[in-house]
Amino acid sequence: MSEDRVAAFTDGVMAIIITILVLNLAPPDSDSIRALFSIEHKLIVYCFSFIVIAVYWNNHHHLFQLVQKVDGNVLWANNFFLFSLTLFPFSASWVSSHLFSLIPQLTYGCVILLADIAYWILLSTLKRAEKMPAAMNELFSSYHKSLISIAMNILALILGLFLNPVLVMGVNSVMILLWIIPEKRIESFLN
């Protein structure tokens, strides 16, 4: 199967996820600035969730520029990755309604952890499926962003559990900085 079909399907699913995220964002009850500030936590969670999905999309896009064909294992790994992302609207809605509560924060953190694990599985599956040039094999062999991200997710969950629930989102906010700029070695390989 062509990587274009997988990328197009992924684009569509991510667009739907972002649409659902914004549809869960109810407007304030009145027309005042005070009312807008009363939903600031919901706006913050929405913005953070949007950025997370956008970062996953950017990195997925860069990754699939290297792919020439996909097999069944890659399809299932990609579907598992998409499944993990579809949990964002639910967990974002819950945590935005209970920002300082442990269980919603842990749930949101677990969704991010699941998405990072799914992305790592996708990377690993692609590495096994593709006949890549030596430079790309070297890149994938030294590609530790996903494992660092998974470790930071686990740290966020532990800190949230034992210190303060808001640390789950706080540590994950720092972790997302690792991913905002797509892998430069992929870009240099493509140019």
mmCIF file of C-alpha atoms in Angstrom:
data_model
loop_
_atom_site.group_PDB
_atom_site.id
_atom_site.type_symbol
_atom_site.label_atom_id
_atom_site.label_comp_id
_atom_site.label_asym_id
_atom_site.label_seq_id
_atom_site.Cartn_x
_atom_site.Cartn_y
_atom_site.Cartn_z
ATOM 1 C CA MET A 1 0.000 0.000 0.000
ATOM 2 C CA SER A 2 1.120 3.546 -0.694
ATOM 3 C CA GLU A 3 2.251 5.731 2.194
ATOM 4 C CA ASP A 4 0.074 8.503 0.716
ATOM 5 C CA ARG A 5 -3.111 6.649 1.675
ATOM 6 C CA VAL A 6 -1.892 6.133 5.241
ATOM 7 C CA ALA A 7 -0.869 9.792 5.513
ATOM 8 C CA ALA A 8 -4.215 10.972 4.089
ATOM 9 C CA PHE A 9 -6.169 8.762 6.497
ATOM 10 C CA THR A 10 -4.045 10.004 9.403
ATOM 11 C CA ASP A 11 -4.587 13.626 8.335
ATOM 12 C CA GLY A 12 -8.346 13.069 8.295
ATOM 13 C CA VAL A 13 -8.459 11.400 11.704
ATOM 14 C CA MET A 14 -6.310 14.127 13.268
ATOM 15 C CA ALA A 15 -8.533 16.822 11.744
ATOM 16 C CA ILE A 16 -11.581 15.141 13.279
ATOM 17 C CA ILE A 17 -9.843 14.897 16.670
ATOM 18 C CA ILE A 18 -9.054 18.625 16.620
ATOM 19 C CA THR A 19 -12.640 19.389 15.584
ATOM 20 C CA ILE A 20 -13.998 17.347 18.484
ATOM 21 C CA LEU A 21 -11.589 19.126 20.848
ATOM 22 C CA VAL A 22 -12.962 22.529 19.879
ATOM 23 C CA LEU A 23 -16.587 21.337 19.928
ATOM 24 C CA ASN A 24 -16.078 20.346 23.572
ATOM 25 C CA LEU A 25 -15.137 23.965 24.304
ATOM 26 C CA ALA A 26 -18.397 25.585 25.408
ATOM 27 C CA PRO A 27 -18.628 29.391 25.302
ATOM 28 C CA PRO A 28 -18.943 31.377 28.545
ATOM 29 C CA ASP A 29 -22.380 31.853 30.105
ATOM 30 C CA SER A 30 -22.355 35.624 29.583
ATOM 31 C CA ASP A 31 -20.743 38.270 27.395
ATOM 32 C CA SER A 32 -18.222 39.660 29.874
ATOM 33 C CA ILE A 33 -14.462 39.370 30.172
ATOM 34 C CA ARG A 34 -15.036 37.940 33.640
ATOM 35 C CA ALA A 35 -17.069 35.117 32.076
ATOM 36 C CA LEU A 36 -14.247 34.452 29.620
ATOM 37 C CA PHE A 37 -11.771 34.216 32.491
ATOM 38 C CA SER A 38 -14.112 31.793 34.222
ATOM 39 C CA ILE A 39 -13.327 29.233 31.498
ATOM 40 C CA GLU A 40 -9.607 30.027 31.228
ATOM 41 C CA HIS A 41 -8.621 26.531 32.414
ATOM 42 C CA LYS A 42 -10.724 25.019 29.611
ATOM 43 C CA LEU A 43 -9.014 27.299 27.083
ATOM 44 C CA ILE A 44 -5.582 26.353 28.426
ATOM 45 C CA VAL A 45 -6.308 22.621 28.203
ATOM 46 C CA TYR A 46 -7.755 23.053 24.698
ATOM 47 C CA CYS A 47 -4.691 25.013 23.515
ATOM 48 C CA PHE A 48 -2.293 22.497 25.049
ATOM 49 C CA SER A 49 -4.197 19.561 23.518
ATOM 50 C CA PHE A 50 -4.284 21.272 20.121
ATOM 51 C CA ILE A 51 -0.520 21.827 20.291
ATOM 52 C CA VAL A 52 0.066 18.196 21.266
ATOM 53 C CA ILE A 53 -2.001 16.905 18.322
ATOM 54 C CA ALA A 54 -0.324 19.400 15.951
ATOM 55 C CA VAL A 55 3.123 18.291 17.127
ATOM 56 C CA TYR A 56 2.223 14.635 16.584
ATOM 57 C CA TRP A 57 0.911 15.505 13.114
ATOM 58 C CA ASN A 58 4.081 17.445 12.194
ATOM 59 C CA ASN A 59 6.348 14.616 13.299
ATOM 60 C CA HIS A 60 4.161 11.967 11.632
ATOM 61 C CA HIS A 61 4.252 14.024 8.422
ATOM 62 C CA HIS A 62 8.059 14.244 8.499
ATOM 63 C CA LEU A 63 8.361 10.563 9.294
ATOM 64 C CA PHE A 64 6.118 9.471 6.430
ATOM 65 C CA GLN A 65 8.066 11.568 3.937
ATOM 66 C CA LEU A 66 10.753 8.894 4.317
ATOM 67 C CA VAL A 67 8.398 5.979 3.736
ATOM 68 C CA GLN A 68 7.891 4.498 0.292
ATOM 69 C CA LYS A 69 5.476 1.683 1.068
ATOM 70 C CA VAL A 70 3.727 0.265 4.086
ATOM 71 C CA ASP A 71 2.849 -3.261 5.102
ATOM 72 C CA GLY A 72 0.126 -4.615 7.350
ATOM 73 C CA ASN A 73 2.231 -4.200 10.482
ATOM 74 C CA VAL A 74 2.760 -0.514 9.742
ATOM 75 C CA LEU A 75 -0.973 -0.085 9.121
ATOM 76 C CA TRP A 76 -1.809 -1.604 12.497
ATOM 77 C CA ALA A 77 0.897 0.389 14.280
ATOM 78 C CA ASN A 78 -0.440 3.573 12.672
ATOM 79 C CA ASN A 79 -4.008 2.646 13.637
ATOM 80 C CA PHE A 80 -2.906 2.060 17.236
ATOM 81 C CA PHE A 81 -1.240 5.488 17.189
ATOM 82 C CA LEU A 82 -4.466 7.050 15.874
ATOM 83 C CA PHE A 83 -6.510 5.200 18.494
ATOM 84 C CA SER A 84 -4.373 6.723 21.227
ATOM 85 C CA LEU A 85 -4.949 10.193 19.780
ATOM 86 C CA THR A 86 -8.728 9.709 19.658
ATOM 87 C CA LEU A 87 -8.697 9.572 23.463
ATOM 88 C CA PHE A 88 -7.552 13.209 23.676
ATOM 89 C CA PRO A 89 -10.997 14.854 23.364
ATOM 90 C CA PHE A 90 -12.394 12.744 26.217
ATOM 91 C CA SER A 91 -9.435 13.214 28.542
ATOM 92 C CA ALA A 92 -9.052 16.919 27.670
ATOM 93 C CA SER A 93 -12.717 17.565 28.375
ATOM 94 C CA TRP A 94 -12.507 15.783 31.725
ATOM 95 C CA VAL A 95 -9.281 17.417 32.882
ATOM 96 C CA SER A 96 -10.483 20.868 31.794
ATOM 97 C CA SER A 97 -13.515 20.447 34.055
ATOM 98 C CA HIS A 98 -11.394 19.175 36.974
ATOM 99 C CA LEU A 99 -7.967 20.736 36.444
ATOM 100 C CA PHE A 100 -6.721 20.219 39.998
ATOM 101 C CA SER A 101 -8.113 16.697 40.479
ATOM 102 C CA LEU A 102 -5.859 13.659 40.522
ATOM 103 C CA ILE A 103 -7.799 11.106 38.464
ATOM 104 C CA PRO A 104 -8.564 13.395 35.477
ATOM 105 C CA GLN A 105 -4.920 14.570 35.434
ATOM 106 C CA LEU A 106 -3.635 10.993 35.602
ATOM 107 C CA THR A 107 -6.040 9.985 32.840
ATOM 108 C CA TYR A 108 -4.834 12.843 30.630
ATOM 109 C CA GLY A 109 -1.222 11.920 31.394
ATOM 110 C CA CYS A 110 -1.886 8.265 30.575
ATOM 111 C CA VAL A 111 -3.366 9.279 27.208
ATOM 112 C CA ILE A 112 -0.190 11.240 26.417
ATOM 113 C CA LEU A 113 1.919 8.272 27.569
ATOM 114 C CA LEU A 114 -0.133 5.890 25.415
ATOM 115 C CA ALA A 115 0.282 8.183 22.391
ATOM 116 C CA ASP A 116 4.044 8.349 22.923
ATOM 117 C CA ILE A 117 4.291 4.571 23.268
ATOM 118 C CA ALA A 118 2.165 4.158 20.126
ATOM 119 C CA TYR A 119 4.400 6.582 18.208
ATOM 120 C CA TRP A 120 7.490 4.663 19.359
ATOM 121 C CA ILE A 121 5.865 1.405 18.188
ATOM 122 C CA LEU A 122 5.111 3.053 14.830
ATOM 123 C CA LEU A 123 8.746 4.172 14.512
ATOM 124 C CA SER A 124 9.996 0.688 15.382
ATOM 125 C CA THR A 125 7.577 -0.952 12.957
ATOM 126 C CA LEU A 126 8.593 1.387 10.144
ATOM 127 C CA LYS A 127 12.260 0.719 10.811
ATOM 128 C CA ARG A 128 11.673 -3.022 10.435
ATOM 129 C CA ALA A 129 9.427 -2.647 7.361
ATOM 130 C CA GLU A 130 11.436 -0.176 5.302
ATOM 131 C CA LYS A 131 14.595 -0.769 3.333
ATOM 132 C CA MET A 132 16.196 2.512 4.306
ATOM 133 C CA PRO A 133 19.489 4.014 3.208
ATOM 134 C CA ALA A 134 22.358 3.653 5.688
ATOM 135 C CA ALA A 135 22.012 7.281 6.821
ATOM 136 C CA MET A 136 18.376 6.724 7.764
ATOM 137 C CA ASN A 137 19.136 3.456 9.550
ATOM 138 C CA GLU A 138 21.725 5.349 11.580
ATOM 139 C CA LEU A 139 19.146 8.041 12.374
ATOM 140 C CA PHE A 140 16.589 5.513 13.595
ATOM 141 C CA SER A 141 19.224 3.671 15.620
ATOM 142 C CA SER A 142 20.123 6.869 17.463
ATOM 143 C CA TYR A 143 16.582 8.253 17.678
ATOM 144 C CA HIS A 144 15.916 8.515 21.395
ATOM 145 C CA LYS A 145 13.293 11.279 21.454
ATOM 146 C CA SER A 146 10.454 8.799 21.899
ATOM 147 C CA LEU A 147 12.114 6.986 24.785
ATOM 148 C CA ILE A 148 12.996 10.277 26.514
ATOM 149 C CA SER A 149 9.400 11.375 26.040
ATOM 150 C CA ILE A 150 8.043 8.132 27.512
ATOM 151 C CA ALA A 151 10.357 8.492 30.521
ATOM 152 C CA MET A 152 9.187 12.092 31.037
ATOM 153 C CA ASN A 153 5.546 10.945 30.824
ATOM 154 C CA ILE A 154 6.157 8.383 33.544
ATOM 155 C CA LEU A 155 7.927 11.023 35.656
ATOM 156 C CA ALA A 156 4.944 13.365 35.158
ATOM 157 C CA LEU A 157 2.533 10.673 36.348
ATOM 158 C CA ILE A 158 4.650 9.894 39.424
ATOM 159 C CA LEU A 159 5.043 13.581 40.341
ATOM 160 C CA GLY A 160 1.326 14.147 39.823
ATOM 161 C CA LEU A 161 0.439 11.150 41.949
ATOM 162 C CA PHE A 162 2.704 11.951 44.883
ATOM 163 C CA LEU A 163 3.161 15.750 44.822
ATOM 164 C CA ASN A 164 0.540 17.704 42.912
ATOM 165 C CA PRO A 165 -1.867 16.543 40.166
ATOM 166 C CA VAL A 166 -1.203 19.652 38.045
ATOM 167 C CA LEU A 167 2.410 18.483 37.619
ATOM 168 C CA VAL A 168 1.138 15.866 35.161
ATOM 169 C CA MET A 169 0.209 18.563 32.673
ATOM 170 C CA GLY A 170 3.113 20.787 33.752
ATOM 171 C CA VAL A 171 5.836 18.219 33.068
ATOM 172 C CA ASN A 172 4.141 17.176 29.826
ATOM 173 C CA SER A 173 4.114 20.840 28.762
ATOM 174 C CA VAL A 174 7.889 20.885 29.138
ATOM 175 C CA MET A 175 8.176 17.540 27.361
ATOM 176 C CA ILE A 176 6.295 18.815 24.316
ATOM 177 C CA LEU A 177 9.125 21.303 23.719
ATOM 178 C CA LEU A 178 11.268 18.297 22.786
ATOM 179 C CA TRP A 179 8.920 17.607 19.869
ATOM 180 C CA ILE A 180 7.947 21.063 18.601
ATOM 181 C CA ILE A 181 10.875 21.129 16.195
ATOM 182 C CA PRO A 182 10.734 18.014 14.002
ATOM 183 C CA GLU A 183 13.848 15.878 13.724
ATOM 184 C CA LYS A 184 16.398 17.996 11.856
ATOM 185 C CA ARG A 185 18.250 14.926 10.588
ATOM 186 C CA ILE A 186 15.115 13.856 8.700
ATOM 187 C CA GLU A 187 14.846 17.298 7.103
ATOM 188 C CA SER A 188 18.528 17.302 6.125
ATOM 189 C CA PHE A 189 18.167 13.810 4.664
ATOM 190 C CA LEU A 190 15.185 14.933 2.559
ATOM 191 C CA ASN A 191 16.986 18.020 1.202
#
